[in-house]
Short mmCIF file of C-alpha atoms in Angstrom, two decimals:
data_model
loop_
_atom_site.label_atom_id
_atom_site.label_comp_id
_atom_site.label_asym_id
_atom_site.label_seq_id
_atom_site.Cartn_x
_atom_site.Cartn_y
_atom_site.Cartn_z
CA MET V 1492 182.67 152.42 152.16
CA ASN V 1493 183.33 149.35 150.02
CA ARG V 1494 180.40 147.60 151.69
CA ASP V 1495 178.11 150.54 150.96
CA LYS V 1496 179.30 150.73 147.37
CA THR V 1497 178.66 147.01 146.91
CA LEU V 1498 175.19 147.36 148.42
CA TYR V 1499 174.22 150.26 146.16
CA THR V 1500 175.67 148.57 143.09
CA ALA V 1501 173.58 145.49 143.83
CA LEU V 1502 170.56 147.70 144.53
CA ALA V 1503 171.06 149.46 141.19
CA MET V 1504 171.17 146.14 139.34
CA VAL V 1505 168.04 144.93 141.14
CA SER V 1506 166.30 148.21 140.25
CA LEU V 1507 167.01 147.56 136.57
CA ALA V 1508 165.71 144.01 136.94
CA PHE V 1509 162.59 145.41 138.61
CA ALA V 1510 162.14 147.86 135.72
CA PHE V 1511 162.55 145.21 133.02
CA PHE V 1512 160.98 141.97 134.22
CA TRP V 1513 157.48 142.97 135.35
CA LEU V 1514 155.82 141.94 132.08
CA PRO V 1515 158.37 139.67 130.32
CA VAL V 1516 159.16 137.43 133.34
CA PRO V 1517 156.80 138.08 136.31
CA ARG V 1518 158.57 135.55 138.55
CA LEU V 1519 161.86 137.41 138.24
CA PHE V 1520 159.97 140.63 138.93
CA ASP V 1521 158.70 139.13 142.19
CA VAL V 1522 162.25 138.18 143.10
CA ALA V 1523 163.41 141.74 142.34
CA CYS V 1524 160.68 143.12 144.64
CA ILE V 1525 161.97 141.00 147.51
CA LEU V 1526 165.60 141.88 146.82
CA LEU V 1527 164.81 145.60 146.79
CA ILE V 1528 163.76 145.35 150.42
CA LEU V 1529 166.45 142.88 151.49
CA LEU V 1530 169.16 145.17 150.09
CA PHE V 1531 167.73 148.56 151.04
CA VAL V 1532 167.03 147.79 154.71
CA PRO V 1533 170.72 146.94 155.42
CA ALA V 1534 171.71 150.07 153.48
CA THR V 1535 169.61 152.22 155.82
CA MET V 1536 171.13 150.49 158.87
CA SER V 1537 174.70 151.08 157.70
CA PRO V 1538 176.79 153.24 160.11
CA GLY V 1539 177.38 155.79 157.34
CA SER V 1540 173.69 156.15 156.45
CA HIS V 1541 172.67 158.77 159.01
CA GLU V 1542 171.12 160.88 156.23
CA LEU V 1543 168.86 158.03 155.15
CA ARG V 1544 167.60 157.49 158.67
CA LYS V 1545 166.69 161.18 158.84
CA ASP V 1546 164.72 161.07 155.58
CA PRO V 1547 161.07 161.88 156.47
CA LEU V 1548 159.82 159.44 153.84
CA ILE V 1549 161.89 156.60 155.25
CA ILE V 1550 160.75 157.42 158.79
CA LEU V 1551 157.12 157.51 157.67
CA GLY V 1552 157.69 154.29 155.72
CA MET V 1553 158.85 152.62 158.93
CA CYS V 1554 155.73 153.88 160.69
CA PHE V 1555 153.61 152.46 157.89
CA PHE V 1556 155.43 149.13 158.22
CA LEU V 1557 154.74 149.04 161.97
CA TYR V 1558 151.09 149.87 161.34
CA ILE V 1559 150.79 147.01 158.84
CA VAL V 1560 152.35 144.61 161.39
CA ILE V 1561 149.85 145.78 164.00
CA SER V 1562 146.97 145.50 161.52
CA ILE V 1563 147.96 141.92 160.65
CA VAL V 1564 147.78 140.95 164.33
CA TRP V 1565 144.55 142.91 164.88
CA HIS V 1566 142.81 141.44 161.86
CA ARG V 1567 143.88 137.94 162.85
CA LEU V 1568 142.27 138.41 166.26
CA THR V 1569 139.07 140.14 165.13
CA LEU V 1570 138.10 138.93 161.64
CA PRO V 1571 135.95 135.86 160.96
CA ASP V 1572 137.73 132.61 160.10
CA ASN V 1573 136.42 132.64 156.54
CA PHE V 1574 138.47 135.77 155.67
CA PRO V 1575 141.79 135.45 153.78
CA PRO V 1576 145.07 135.23 155.75
CA THR V 1577 145.70 138.61 157.33
CA THR V 1578 149.32 138.63 156.17
CA SER V 1579 147.93 139.88 152.85
CA ASP V 1580 147.86 143.33 154.49
CA ARG V 1581 151.55 143.54 153.65
CA ARG V 1582 150.84 144.04 149.95
CA PHE V 1583 150.17 147.70 150.69
CA LEU V 1584 153.83 148.06 151.65
CA ARG V 1585 154.58 147.93 147.92
CA VAL V 1586 153.97 151.66 147.80
CA LEU V 1587 157.40 152.01 149.47
CA TYR V 1588 159.42 150.40 146.65
CA PHE V 1589 160.03 153.80 145.06
CA ILE V 1590 162.22 154.90 147.99
CA ALA V 1591 164.66 152.04 147.41
CA ILE V 1592 164.81 152.77 143.67
CA ALA V 1593 165.35 156.49 144.28
CA TYR V 1594 168.33 155.85 146.54
CA ALA V 1595 169.70 153.22 144.16
CA ILE V 1596 169.77 155.86 141.42
CA SER V 1597 171.08 158.72 143.57
CA ARG V 1598 173.84 156.69 145.23
CA SER V 1599 174.95 154.68 142.20
CA SER V 1600 177.94 155.89 140.22
CA TRP V 1601 176.51 154.67 136.91
CA LEU V 1602 172.71 154.30 137.17
CA THR V 1603 170.57 157.24 136.02
CA VAL V 1604 166.84 157.85 135.70
CA TRP V 1605 167.21 157.61 131.93
CA HIS V 1606 168.61 154.09 132.26
CA VAL V 1607 165.67 153.05 134.42
CA LEU V 1608 163.05 154.60 132.12
CA ALA V 1609 164.69 153.17 128.99
CA VAL V 1610 164.93 149.68 130.51
CA ALA V 1611 161.29 149.92 131.64
CA PHE V 1612 160.13 150.74 128.11
CA GLY V 1613 162.41 148.01 126.79
CA GLY V 1614 160.68 145.56 129.11
CA LEU V 1615 157.31 146.55 127.64
CA LEU V 1616 158.58 146.06 124.08
CA ALA V 1617 160.15 142.72 125.01
CA TYR V 1618 156.86 141.54 126.48
CA LEU V 1619 154.88 142.63 123.41
CA ALA V 1620 157.34 140.76 121.19
CA ILE V 1621 157.27 137.59 123.32
CA SER V 1622 153.48 137.51 123.63
CA PHE V 1623 152.80 138.67 120.06
CA ASP V 1624 149.39 137.56 118.82
CA GLN V 1625 148.84 138.55 115.21
CA THR V 1626 145.06 138.28 115.48
CA GLU V 1627 144.85 140.65 118.43
CA TRP V 1628 147.17 143.17 116.81
CA LEU V 1629 145.13 143.14 113.60
CA LEU V 1630 141.92 143.65 115.57
CA ALA V 1631 143.53 146.53 117.46
CA TRP V 1632 144.74 148.04 114.19
CA HIS V 1633 141.15 147.99 112.95
CA GLY V 1634 139.82 149.74 116.03
CA GLN V 1635 138.86 146.82 118.25
CA ARG V 1636 139.61 146.97 121.96
CA ALA V 1637 142.84 145.20 122.95
CA ASP V 1638 144.78 144.55 126.14
CA PHE V 1639 147.75 142.54 124.77
CA GLY V 1640 147.49 140.25 127.79
CA ILE V 1641 148.38 142.96 130.36
CA HIS V 1642 145.71 141.76 132.83
CA ASN V 1643 142.92 143.75 131.14
CA ALA V 1644 142.38 146.87 129.05
CA GLN V 1645 142.32 149.20 132.08
CA HIS V 1646 145.84 148.16 133.06
CA THR V 1647 147.02 148.27 129.47
CA GLY V 1648 145.68 151.81 129.20
CA VAL V 1649 147.57 153.15 132.22
CA VAL V 1650 150.82 151.58 131.01
CA PHE V 1651 150.62 153.15 127.56
CA ALA V 1652 149.37 156.45 128.97
CA THR V 1653 152.38 156.66 131.31
CA CYS V 1654 154.67 155.98 128.34
CA ALA V 1655 152.90 158.70 126.33
CA LEU V 1656 153.29 161.19 129.20
CA SER V 1657 157.00 160.47 129.54
CA PHE V 1658 157.76 160.61 125.83
CA GLY V 1659 155.73 163.79 125.45
CA ILE V 1660 157.30 165.64 128.39
CA PHE V 1661 160.86 164.58 127.62
CA THR V 1662 160.70 165.37 123.88
CA PRO V 1663 162.36 168.83 124.28
CA ARG V 1664 165.21 167.23 126.26
CA PHE V 1665 165.60 164.54 123.59
CA TYR V 1666 165.78 167.02 120.72
CA GLN V 1667 168.24 169.15 122.69
CA TRP V 1668 170.46 166.07 122.93
CA VAL V 1669 169.93 165.12 119.30
CA LYS V 1670 171.31 168.48 118.13
CA GLN V 1671 174.73 167.37 119.31
CA ALA V 1672 174.68 164.10 117.36
CA SER V 1673 175.69 163.50 113.76
CA PRO V 1674 172.94 164.02 111.14
CA VAL V 1675 172.49 160.28 110.55
CA ILE V 1676 172.26 159.41 114.24
CA ALA V 1677 169.99 162.42 114.83
CA LEU V 1678 167.61 161.34 112.04
CA VAL V 1679 167.45 157.71 113.15
CA SER V 1680 167.01 158.70 116.80
CA ALA V 1681 164.26 161.18 115.95
CA LEU V 1682 162.39 158.53 113.96
CA ILE V 1683 162.66 156.04 116.82
CA TRP V 1684 161.53 158.57 119.40
CA THR V 1685 158.59 159.79 117.31
CA THR V 1686 157.53 156.22 116.59
CA ALA V 1687 157.66 155.35 120.30
CA LEU V 1688 155.55 158.40 121.17
CA LEU V 1689 152.93 157.66 118.49
CA PHE V 1690 152.92 153.97 119.43
CA SER V 1691 152.24 154.89 123.07
CA LEU V 1692 149.36 157.16 122.04
CA TRP V 1693 148.01 154.40 119.80
CA GLY V 1694 148.12 152.02 122.77
CA VAL V 1695 146.08 154.51 124.80
CA PHE V 1696 143.43 154.63 122.08
CA VAL V 1697 143.18 150.86 121.44
CA SER V 1698 142.86 150.11 125.16
CA GLN V 1699 139.62 152.11 124.97
CA THR V 1700 139.61 152.87 128.70
CA ARG V 1701 137.53 155.96 129.40
CA GLY V 1702 139.05 156.50 132.85
CA VAL V 1703 142.50 156.67 131.27
CA TRP V 1704 141.31 159.12 128.61
CA LEU V 1705 139.77 161.26 131.34
CA GLY V 1706 142.99 161.12 133.38
CA LEU V 1707 145.10 162.26 130.44
CA GLY V 1708 142.57 164.98 129.61
CA VAL V 1709 142.62 166.35 133.16
CA ALA V 1710 146.44 166.23 133.23
CA ALA V 1711 146.54 168.14 129.93
CA LEU V 1712 144.17 170.79 131.35
CA PHE V 1713 146.41 171.21 134.40
CA PHE V 1714 149.63 171.42 132.36
CA PRO V 1715 149.58 175.25 132.00
CA VAL V 1716 148.86 175.56 135.74
CA ILE V 1717 151.79 173.31 136.68
CA LEU V 1718 154.07 175.08 134.21
CA GLY V 1719 153.13 178.46 135.68
CA PHE V 1720 153.64 177.12 139.20
CA ALA V 1721 157.07 175.80 138.22
CA TYR V 1722 158.22 179.16 136.90
CA LYS V 1723 156.78 180.91 139.95
CA LEU V 1724 158.79 178.66 142.27
CA ASN V 1725 162.08 179.72 140.71
CA ARG V 1726 160.88 183.17 139.66
CA LYS V 1727 162.00 182.47 136.12
CA PHE V 1728 160.03 182.83 132.93
CA PRO V 1729 161.06 181.70 129.48
CA THR V 1730 162.69 184.43 127.42
CA SER V 1731 160.84 183.26 124.35
CA LEU V 1732 157.77 181.10 123.88
CA ARG V 1733 158.17 180.96 120.11
CA LYS V 1734 159.88 177.56 119.95
CA PRO V 1735 157.63 175.81 122.52
CA VAL V 1736 154.50 177.18 120.85
CA LEU V 1737 155.75 176.20 117.39
CA GLY V 1738 156.63 172.73 118.63
CA GLY V 1739 153.21 172.38 120.22
CA ILE V 1740 151.46 173.43 116.99
CA ILE V 1741 153.49 170.94 114.96
CA GLY V 1742 152.75 168.19 117.49
CA ILE V 1743 149.01 168.91 117.50
CA ALA V 1744 148.98 168.97 113.70
CA ALA V 1745 150.78 165.62 113.51
CA LEU V 1746 148.37 164.06 116.01
CA SER V 1747 145.41 165.48 114.11
CA ILE V 1748 146.63 163.91 110.89
CA LEU V 1749 147.20 160.60 112.68
CA ALA V 1750 143.75 160.74 114.27
CA ALA V 1751 142.09 161.48 110.96
CA GLY V 1752 143.99 158.66 109.25
CA PHE V 1753 142.77 156.09 111.78
CA ASN V 1754 139.30 157.63 112.11
CA LEU V 1755 139.93 158.01 115.82
CA PRO V 1756 137.30 160.68 116.55
CA SER V 1757 134.43 158.42 115.53
CA ARG V 1758 135.91 155.44 117.40
CA VAL V 1759 136.36 157.50 120.54
CA SER V 1760 132.77 158.77 120.23
CA GLU V 1761 131.51 155.20 119.85
CA ARG V 1762 133.35 154.13 122.98
CA LEU V 1763 132.12 157.11 125.01
CA ALA V 1764 128.54 156.40 123.93
CA ALA V 1765 128.84 152.64 124.40
CA GLU V 1766 126.88 152.64 127.67
CA ASP V 1767 123.42 154.10 127.92
CA VAL V 1768 123.26 155.24 131.55
CA THR V 1769 120.91 157.70 133.16
CA TRP V 1770 120.66 159.23 136.60
CA GLU V 1771 117.87 156.78 137.33
CA SER V 1772 119.93 153.76 136.28
CA LEU V 1773 122.83 154.98 138.42
CA ARG V 1774 120.47 155.44 141.37
CA GLN V 1775 119.15 151.91 140.92
CA ALA V 1776 122.71 150.56 140.77
CA ALA V 1777 123.67 152.43 143.95
CA ALA V 1778 120.55 151.13 145.69
CA HIS V 1779 121.16 147.60 144.32
CA GLU V 1780 117.68 147.52 142.80
CA THR V 1781 118.87 145.94 139.56
CA GLN V 1782 121.29 143.16 138.70
CA GLN V 1783 121.75 144.06 135.02
CA LEU V 1784 124.71 146.40 135.31
CA SER V 1785 126.89 148.17 132.75
CA SER V 1786 130.58 148.86 133.40
CA ILE V 1787 129.85 152.22 135.02
CA GLU V 1788 126.96 150.81 137.03
CA VAL V 1789 129.14 147.96 138.32
CA ARG V 1790 131.44 150.57 139.80
CA VAL V 1791 128.59 152.54 141.32
CA ALA V 1792 127.18 149.37 142.90
CA SER V 1793 130.62 148.45 144.31
CA TRP V 1794 131.20 151.94 145.70
CA SER V 1795 127.77 152.04 147.34
CA ALA V 1796 128.39 148.72 149.11
CA ALA V 1797 131.91 149.79 150.13
CA ALA V 1798 130.56 152.83 151.97
CA GLY V 1799 128.64 150.57 154.35
CA TRP V 1800 131.62 148.28 154.93
CA ILE V 1801 133.86 151.26 155.71
CA MET V 1802 131.37 152.52 158.31
CA GLU V 1803 131.41 149.10 160.02
CA LYS V 1804 135.21 149.07 160.47
CA PRO V 1805 136.38 152.63 159.79
CA PHE V 1806 139.79 152.78 161.46
CA MET V 1807 141.66 149.56 160.59
CA GLY V 1808 139.42 148.04 157.95
CA TRP V 1809 138.71 144.43 157.03
CA GLY V 1810 142.24 143.33 156.18
CA GLY V 1811 144.07 142.80 152.91
CA ARG V 1812 141.87 141.14 150.29
CA GLY V 1813 138.96 141.67 152.67
CA SER V 1814 136.83 142.95 149.81
CA ARG V 1815 136.67 139.44 148.32
CA PRO V 1816 134.71 137.74 151.12
CA LEU V 1817 132.68 140.89 151.69
CA ILE V 1818 131.46 140.80 148.09
CA ARG V 1819 131.07 137.02 148.10
CA GLN V 1820 128.96 137.00 151.28
CA SER V 1821 126.89 140.05 150.43
CA GLU V 1822 123.25 139.66 149.47
CA LEU V 1823 123.42 142.86 147.43
CA PHE V 1824 125.12 141.22 144.43
CA SER V 1825 124.10 138.53 141.99
CA ASP V 1826 126.01 135.28 141.54
CA GLU V 1827 127.29 136.56 138.20
CA PHE V 1828 128.64 139.71 139.85
CA LYS V 1829 130.38 137.67 142.57
CA LYS V 1830 131.90 135.41 139.92
CA ASN V 1831 133.32 138.29 137.87
CA TYR V 1832 134.37 140.84 140.50
CA ASN V 1833 136.30 140.57 143.75
CA HIS V 1834 137.53 144.16 144.20
CA LEU V 1835 136.00 147.60 144.49
CA HIS V 1836 137.09 149.35 141.27
CA SER V 1837 138.63 152.23 143.22
CA SER V 1838 142.01 152.37 144.94
CA TYR V 1839 140.68 154.85 147.47
CA LEU V 1840 137.81 152.64 148.60
CA GLN V 1841 140.03 149.56 148.43
CA VAL V 1842 142.45 151.13 150.91
CA LEU V 1843 139.69 152.34 153.24
CA VAL V 1844 137.94 148.98 153.26
CA GLU V 1845 141.07 146.88 153.74
CA ILE V 1846 143.42 148.91 155.99
CA GLY V 1847 141.09 151.63 157.19
CA LEU V 1848 141.38 155.35 157.77
CA ILE V 1849 144.69 155.01 159.62
CA GLY V 1850 146.35 153.20 156.73
CA ALA V 1851 144.85 155.64 154.23
CA MET V 1852 146.13 158.63 156.20
CA LEU V 1853 149.65 157.17 156.23
CA ILE V 1854 149.57 156.70 152.44
CA VAL V 1855 148.26 160.25 151.97
CA ALA V 1856 151.07 161.51 154.21
CA LEU V 1857 153.60 159.66 152.03
CA MET V 1858 152.16 161.34 148.93
CA ALA V 1859 152.22 164.75 150.61
CA LEU V 1860 155.86 164.34 151.66
CA LEU V 1861 156.81 163.22 148.17
CA GLY V 1862 155.03 166.22 146.63
CA HIS V 1863 156.74 168.58 149.04
CA ALA V 1864 160.11 166.95 148.25
CA THR V 1865 159.64 167.55 144.52
CA ILE V 1866 158.85 171.21 145.15
CA ARG V 1867 161.90 171.63 147.38
CA GLY V 1868 164.10 169.73 144.94
CA TYR V 1869 162.99 171.94 142.08
CA GLN V 1870 163.47 175.12 144.11
CA ARG V 1871 167.02 174.05 144.96
CA GLN V 1872 167.64 173.30 141.26
CA LEU V 1873 168.29 169.64 142.01
CA MET V 1874 165.33 168.61 139.87
CA PRO V 1875 165.10 169.68 136.21
CA LEU V 1876 161.95 171.36 134.95
CA ASP V 1877 160.83 168.45 132.76
CA ILE V 1878 161.15 165.97 135.64
CA PHE V 1879 159.11 168.32 137.84
CA LEU V 1880 156.41 168.58 135.17
CA PHE V 1881 156.39 164.83 134.59
CA SER V 1882 156.06 164.04 138.30
CA TRP V 1883 153.08 166.33 138.78
CA LEU V 1884 151.32 165.43 135.54
CA PHE V 1885 151.61 161.75 136.38
CA PHE V 1886 150.35 162.47 139.90
CA ILE V 1887 147.23 164.18 138.54
CA PHE V 1888 146.68 161.42 135.98
CA TRP V 1889 147.13 158.78 138.69
CA LEU V 1890 144.69 160.52 141.03
CA VAL V 1891 141.99 160.40 138.34
CA VAL V 1892 142.43 156.84 137.05
CA ASN V 1893 142.46 155.35 140.56
CA VAL V 1894 138.93 156.60 141.07
CA PHE V 1895 137.75 153.96 138.59
CA GLU V 1896 140.06 150.99 139.22
CA SER V 1897 141.92 149.47 142.19
CA TYR V 1898 145.37 149.77 140.65
CA ILE V 1899 146.98 149.89 144.09
CA ILE V 1900 146.41 146.15 144.64
CA TYR V 1901 147.71 145.08 141.22
CA PRO V 1902 151.27 144.76 139.88
CA SER V 1903 150.55 147.57 137.41
CA GLY V 1904 150.05 150.02 140.27
CA THR V 1905 153.05 148.68 142.18
CA TYR V 1906 155.24 148.98 139.11
CA LEU V 1907 154.23 152.37 137.75
CA VAL V 1908 154.32 154.12 141.12
CA ALA V 1909 157.73 152.62 141.91
CA ILE V 1910 159.26 153.58 138.56
CA VAL V 1911 157.81 157.09 138.25
CA ALA V 1912 158.03 158.11 141.91
CA GLY V 1913 161.46 156.48 142.24
CA THR V 1914 162.95 158.32 139.29
CA CYS V 1915 161.46 161.64 140.44
CA TYR V 1916 162.44 161.27 144.09
CA SER V 1917 166.00 160.34 143.13
CA PHE V 1918 166.59 164.00 142.23
CA CYS V 1919 165.31 165.09 145.63
CA VAL V 1920 167.82 162.95 147.55
CA ASN V 1921 170.75 163.60 145.20
CA LYS V 1922 173.29 165.89 146.86
CA GLN V 1923 174.77 167.00 143.56
CA LYS V 1924 173.06 169.33 141.10
CA PRO V 1925 172.37 167.29 137.95
CA PRO V 1926 173.90 168.37 134.66
CA GLY V 1927 171.66 170.26 132.23
#
């Protein structure tokens, strides 16, 4: 028991390091990624961990690991010599980090999801402070596109959008807590929380990523559906909608005032109309009849080429980072395109091209099991309503944004999936009903 307690304490500390260091100190983040696996695997092998070894997600994760090992050997034997080392297939195993974080939270005596989420947001603020560039912040304040050094604006957008989703969904819980605090603490806390929410929304706007805006819009449209589904699962309906509706009206009014103050509607319209594309231009991009491509047309050209590569090796793909030599050796793209792009601008196509249909099916199965676990956890009242809503809203948002960018192969995708899925799944594997 002492050994298990020590393991889970260490795993909890590594989970916090994982949550904090991604942006401020990437090297320490890489170390935390390795330690998550090195600590969690012995925890699953412990004599007292029969329940972990029966977890369907862990079993499927082991199957995915075995498939990746087989794919590494297969790609080494079958791919041309000019392809990258096949061991890069293992980067897709990053989708399993969330399981280790979930068990670290559920088995730790002191770590909670709120600690992990707070430390994660603290890591973002620490990074923005360390890398502060006054010029970029001033440009962003005046409506120019900014990424604050988080790889590019697409990745910046998904980070701030995830923060906005979490702050928005957990606002009722926060104000329920704040009622119990002294007036001074309640006022200061409310100001901090509101500032963080508005700052996250501002980050979404200044990143000017249309795929992120679309993802948030689709998630917002599905919110009533998910809320209705949640109440149907437990056969409970709110006794009064007055407070939620009033809160929503106040929130919309505040956002409207903020949007008007920063002239956001016109800036959003400018960004949406920034590219003049037609059905004919999209057809030409898909057929590779033109080399002058806009952002949207670049994606269409990449997706069109990817379809042919998938058909050539449908089951096990071209190996991790296989899209790079495929693009580089293709006659369909210009030298400028090959210089600027080495991925497929879609996580779905990236997976199919690099680890094939078998790998994609295993990842889909992981997602399906996780979704089923959240439903079961909520039905058993292990998972609170707001966590259930957050998990499904993020899932919908994530489904949409990954159509337009290969987040799965970047640290941003690794990080956000691990943090969000890990915090949500921790309720599903927690034996005790959480306090209100």
